[in-house]
């Protein structure tokens, strides 16, 4: 999972910090949200990240799931 904050859009409302303090913090110097590391990517982390993204009034947070390669099924020979 990849969580990013668009620093050009972020206005420092800190709703993400309130929603998911284990994932976000506020940079005191720039007054923008930053993603904390590490992010384990489990179901709870994903749910918190999505909730934080939804809570952002300027939609500065993006949550992307990694592409999962699924093994293809073997073809039946004829």
Coordinates of N, CA, C and O in Angstrom, one line a residue:
X1 N 0.9 -1.2 0.0 CA 0.0 0.0 0.0 C 0.9 1.2 0.0 O 1.9 1.3 0.7
X2 N 0.5 2.2 -0.8 CA 1.2 3.4 -0.9 C 0.3 4.6 -0.5 O -0.7 4.8 -1.1
X3 N 0.7 5.3 0.6 CA -0.1 6.5 1.0 C 0.7 7.7 0.8 O 1.9 7.8 1.2
X4 N 0.1 8.7 0.1 CA 0.8 9.9 -0.2 C 0.0 11.1 0.2 O -1.3 11.0 0.2
X5 N 0.6 12.2 0.5 CA 0.0 13.5 0.7 C 0.5 14.5 -0.3 O 1.7 14.7 -0.4
X6 N -0.4 15.1 -1.0 CA -0.1 16.1 -2.0 C 0.2 17.4 -1.2 O -0.7 18.0 -0.7
X7 N 1.4 17.7 -1.1 CA 1.9 18.9 -0.3 C 1.4 20.2 -0.9 O 1.3 21.2 -0.1
X8 N 1.1 20.2 -2.1 CA 0.6 21.5 -2.7 C -0.9 21.7 -2.4 O -1.3 22.8 -2.3
X9 N -1.6 20.6 -2.1 CA -3.0 20.7 -1.8 C -3.3 20.8 -0.3 O -4.2 21.4 0.2
X10 N -2.4 20.1 0.5 CA -2.6 20.1 1.9 C -2.6 21.5 2.6 O -1.7 22.2 2.3
X11 N -3.6 21.7 3.4 CA -3.7 23.0 4.1 C -3.5 22.9 5.6 O -3.7 23.9 6.3
X12 N -3.1 21.7 6.0 CA -2.8 21.5 7.5 C -4.0 21.5 8.4 O -3.9 21.8 9.5
X13 N -5.2 21.0 7.8 CA -6.4 20.9 8.7 C -6.2 19.8 9.7 O -6.8 19.9 10.8
X14 N -5.4 18.8 9.5 CA -5.0 17.8 10.4 C -6.1 16.8 10.7 O -6.1 16.1 11.7
X15 N -7.1 16.7 9.9 CA -8.2 15.8 10.1 C -7.6 14.3 9.9 O -8.1 13.4 10.6
X16 N -6.6 14.2 9.1 CA -6.0 12.8 9.0 C -5.3 12.4 10.2 O -5.3 11.3 10.6
X17 N -4.7 13.4 10.9 CA -3.9 13.1 12.2 C -4.9 12.7 13.2 O -4.7 11.8 14.0
X18 N -6.1 13.4 13.3 CA -7.1 13.0 14.3 C -7.7 11.6 14.0 O -7.9 10.8 14.9
X19 N -7.9 11.3 12.7 CA -8.5 10.1 12.3 C -7.5 8.9 12.4 O -7.9 7.8 12.9
X20 N -6.3 9.1 12.0 CA -5.3 8.0 12.0 C -3.9 8.5 12.5 O -3.0 8.7 11.7
X21 N -3.8 8.8 13.8 CA -2.5 9.3 14.3 C -1.3 8.4 14.2 O -0.2 8.9 14.2
X22 N -1.6 7.1 14.0 CA -0.5 6.2 13.8 C 0.0 6.2 12.4 O 1.1 5.7 12.1
X23 N -0.7 6.9 11.5 CA -0.3 7.0 10.1 C 0.1 8.3 9.6 O 0.9 8.5 8.7
X24 N -0.4 9.4 10.3 CA -0.1 10.8 9.9 C 0.4 11.6 11.1 O 0.0 11.4 12.2
X25 N 1.1 12.6 10.7 CA 1.5 13.6 11.7 C 1.5 15.0 10.9 O 1.5 15.0 9.7
X26 N 1.6 16.1 11.7 CA 1.7 17.4 11.1 C 3.1 17.9 11.2 O 3.7 17.9 12.3
X27 N 3.6 18.3 10.0 CA 5.0 18.9 10.0 C 4.8 20.3 10.6 O 4.2 21.2 9.9
X28 N 5.5 20.6 11.7 CA 5.3 21.9 12.4 C 5.9 23.0 11.5 O 5.3 24.1 11.6
X29 N 6.9 22.8 10.8 CA 7.6 23.9 10.0 C 6.7 24.3 8.8 O 6.6 25.5 8.5
X30 N 6.2 23.3 8.1 CA 5.4 23.6 6.9 C 3.9 23.6 7.1 O 3.2 23.9 6.2
X31 N 3.5 23.1 8.2 CA 2.0 23.0 8.5 C 1.3 22.1 7.5 O 0.2 22.5 7.0
X32 N 1.9 21.0 7.1 CA 1.3 20.0 6.2 C 1.4 18.6 6.8 O 2.2 18.4 7.7
X33 N 0.5 17.8 6.4 CA 0.5 16.4 6.9 C 1.6 15.6 6.2 O 2.0 15.8 5.1
X34 N 2.2 14.7 7.0 CA 3.2 13.8 6.5 C 2.8 12.4 6.9 O 2.1 12.1 7.9
X35 N 3.2 11.4 6.1 CA 2.9 10.0 6.3 C 4.0 9.4 7.2 O 5.2 9.6 6.9
X36 N 3.6 8.8 8.3 CA 4.6 8.2 9.2 C 4.9 6.8 8.7 O 4.1 6.1 8.0
X37 N 6.1 6.4 8.9 CA 6.6 5.0 8.5 C 6.8 4.2 9.8 O 7.1 4.7 10.8
X38 N 6.8 2.9 9.7 CA 6.4 2.1 8.6 C 4.9 1.9 8.5 O 4.2 2.0 9.5
X39 N 4.4 1.7 7.3 CA 3.0 1.3 7.1 C 3.0 -0.1 6.8 O 3.6 -0.6 5.8
X40 N 2.3 -0.9 7.6 CA 2.4 -2.4 7.4 C 1.5 -2.9 6.3 O 1.7 -3.9 5.8
X41 N 0.5 -2.1 5.9 CA -0.4 -2.4 4.8 C -1.5 -3.5 5.1 O -2.1 -4.0 4.2
X42 N -1.7 -3.8 6.4 CA -2.7 -4.7 6.7 C -4.1 -4.1 6.6 O -4.2 -3.0 6.3
X43 N -5.1 -4.9 6.8 CA -6.5 -4.5 6.6 C -6.9 -3.3 7.5 O -7.6 -2.4 7.1
X44 N -6.4 -3.3 8.7 CA -6.7 -2.2 9.6 C -6.0 -0.9 9.2 O -6.6 0.2 9.2
X45 N -4.8 -1.0 8.7 CA -4.0 0.1 8.2 C -4.7 0.7 7.0 O -4.9 1.9 6.9
X46 N -5.1 -0.2 6.1 CA -5.8 0.2 4.9 C -7.1 1.0 5.2 O -7.4 2.0 4.7
X47 N -7.9 0.4 6.1 CA -9.1 1.0 6.5 C -8.9 2.4 7.1 O -9.6 3.4 6.8
X48 N -7.9 2.5 8.0 CA -7.6 3.9 8.6 C -7.1 4.9 7.5 O -7.5 6.0 7.6
X49 N -6.3 4.4 6.6 CA -5.8 5.3 5.6 C -6.9 5.8 4.7 O -7.0 7.0 4.3
X50 N -7.9 4.9 4.3 CA -9.0 5.3 3.5 C -9.9 6.3 4.3 O -10.5 7.2 3.7
X51 N -10.1 6.0 5.6 CA -10.9 6.9 6.4 C -10.3 8.3 6.5 O -10.9 9.3 6.4
X52 N -8.9 8.3 6.7 CA -8.2 9.6 6.7 C -8.3 10.3 5.4 O -8.5 11.5 5.4
X53 N -8.2 9.6 4.3 CA -8.3 10.2 3.0 C -9.7 10.8 2.8 O -9.8 12.0 2.3
X54 N -10.7 10.1 3.2 CA -12.1 10.6 3.1 C -12.3 11.8 4.0 O -13.2 12.7 3.7
X55 N -11.6 11.9 5.1 CA -11.8 13.0 6.0 C -11.1 14.3 5.6 O -11.4 15.4 6.1
X56 N -10.2 14.2 4.6 CA -9.4 15.4 4.2 C -10.3 16.3 3.4 O -10.8 16.0 2.3
X57 N -10.5 17.6 3.9 CA -11.4 18.5 3.2 C -10.9 19.0 1.8 O -11.7 19.4 1.0
X58 N -9.6 18.8 1.6 CA -9.1 19.3 0.3 C -8.6 18.1 -0.6 O -8.0 18.3 -1.6
X59 N -8.9 16.9 -0.1 CA -8.6 15.6 -0.9 C -7.1 15.5 -1.3 O -6.8 15.3 -2.4
X60 N -6.3 15.8 -0.3 CA -4.8 15.8 -0.5 C -4.2 14.4 -0.3 O -3.0 14.2 -0.6
X61 N -5.0 13.4 0.2 CA -4.4 12.1 0.5 C -4.8 11.1 -0.6 O -6.0 11.0 -0.9
X62 N -3.9 10.3 -1.0 CA -4.1 9.2 -2.0 C -3.6 7.9 -1.4 O -2.6 7.9 -0.8
X63 N -4.5 6.9 -1.5 CA -4.1 5.6 -1.0 C -4.2 4.6 -2.2 O -5.2 4.5 -2.8
X64 N -3.1 4.0 -2.5 CA -3.0 3.1 -3.6 C -2.6 1.7 -3.1 O -1.7 1.6 -2.3
X65 N -3.3 0.7 -3.6 CA -2.9 -0.6 -3.3 C -1.9 -1.1 -4.4 O -2.1 -0.8 -5.5
X66 N -0.9 -1.9 -4.0 CA 0.0 -2.4 -4.9 C -0.7 -3.4 -5.9 O -1.6 -4.1 -5.5
X67 N -0.1 -3.5 -7.1 CA -0.6 -4.4 -8.0 C -0.2 -5.8 -7.5 O 1.0 -6.1 -7.2
X68 N -1.1 -6.7 -7.5 CA -0.9 -8.1 -7.0 C -0.8 -9.0 -8.3 O -1.8 -9.1 -9.0
X69 N 0.3 -9.6 -8.5 CA 0.4 -10.6 -9.6 C -0.2 -11.9 -9.1 O 0.2 -12.5 -8.1
X70 N -1.2 -12.3 -9.8 CA -1.8 -13.6 -9.5 C -1.3 -14.6 -10.5 O -1.2 -14.4 -11.7
X71 N -1.0 -15.8 -10.0 CA -0.5 -16.8 -10.9 C -1.6 -17.2 -11.9 O -2.8 -17.3 -11.5
X72 N -1.3 -17.4 -13.1 CA -2.3 -17.8 -14.1 C -2.5 -19.3 -14.0 O -1.6 -20.0 -13.6
X73 N -3.7 -19.7 -14.3 CA -4.0 -21.1 -14.2 C -3.4 -21.8 -15.5 O -3.4 -21.2 -16.6
X74 N -2.9 -23.0 -15.3 CA -2.3 -23.7 -16.5 C -3.4 -24.0 -17.5 O -4.6 -24.3 -17.1
X75 N -3.1 -23.9 -18.7 CA -4.0 -24.2 -19.8 C -4.1 -25.7 -20.0 O -3.1 -26.4 -19.8
X76 N -5.3 -26.1 -20.3 CA -5.5 -27.6 -20.5 C -5.0 -27.9 -22.0 O -5.3 -27.2 -22.9
X77 N -4.2 -28.9 -22.0 CA -3.7 -29.3 -23.3 C -4.7 -30.1 -24.1 O -5.4 -30.9 -23.5
X78 N -4.8 -29.9 -25.4 CA -5.8 -30.7 -26.2 C -5.0 -31.4 -27.2 O -4.1 -31.1 -27.8

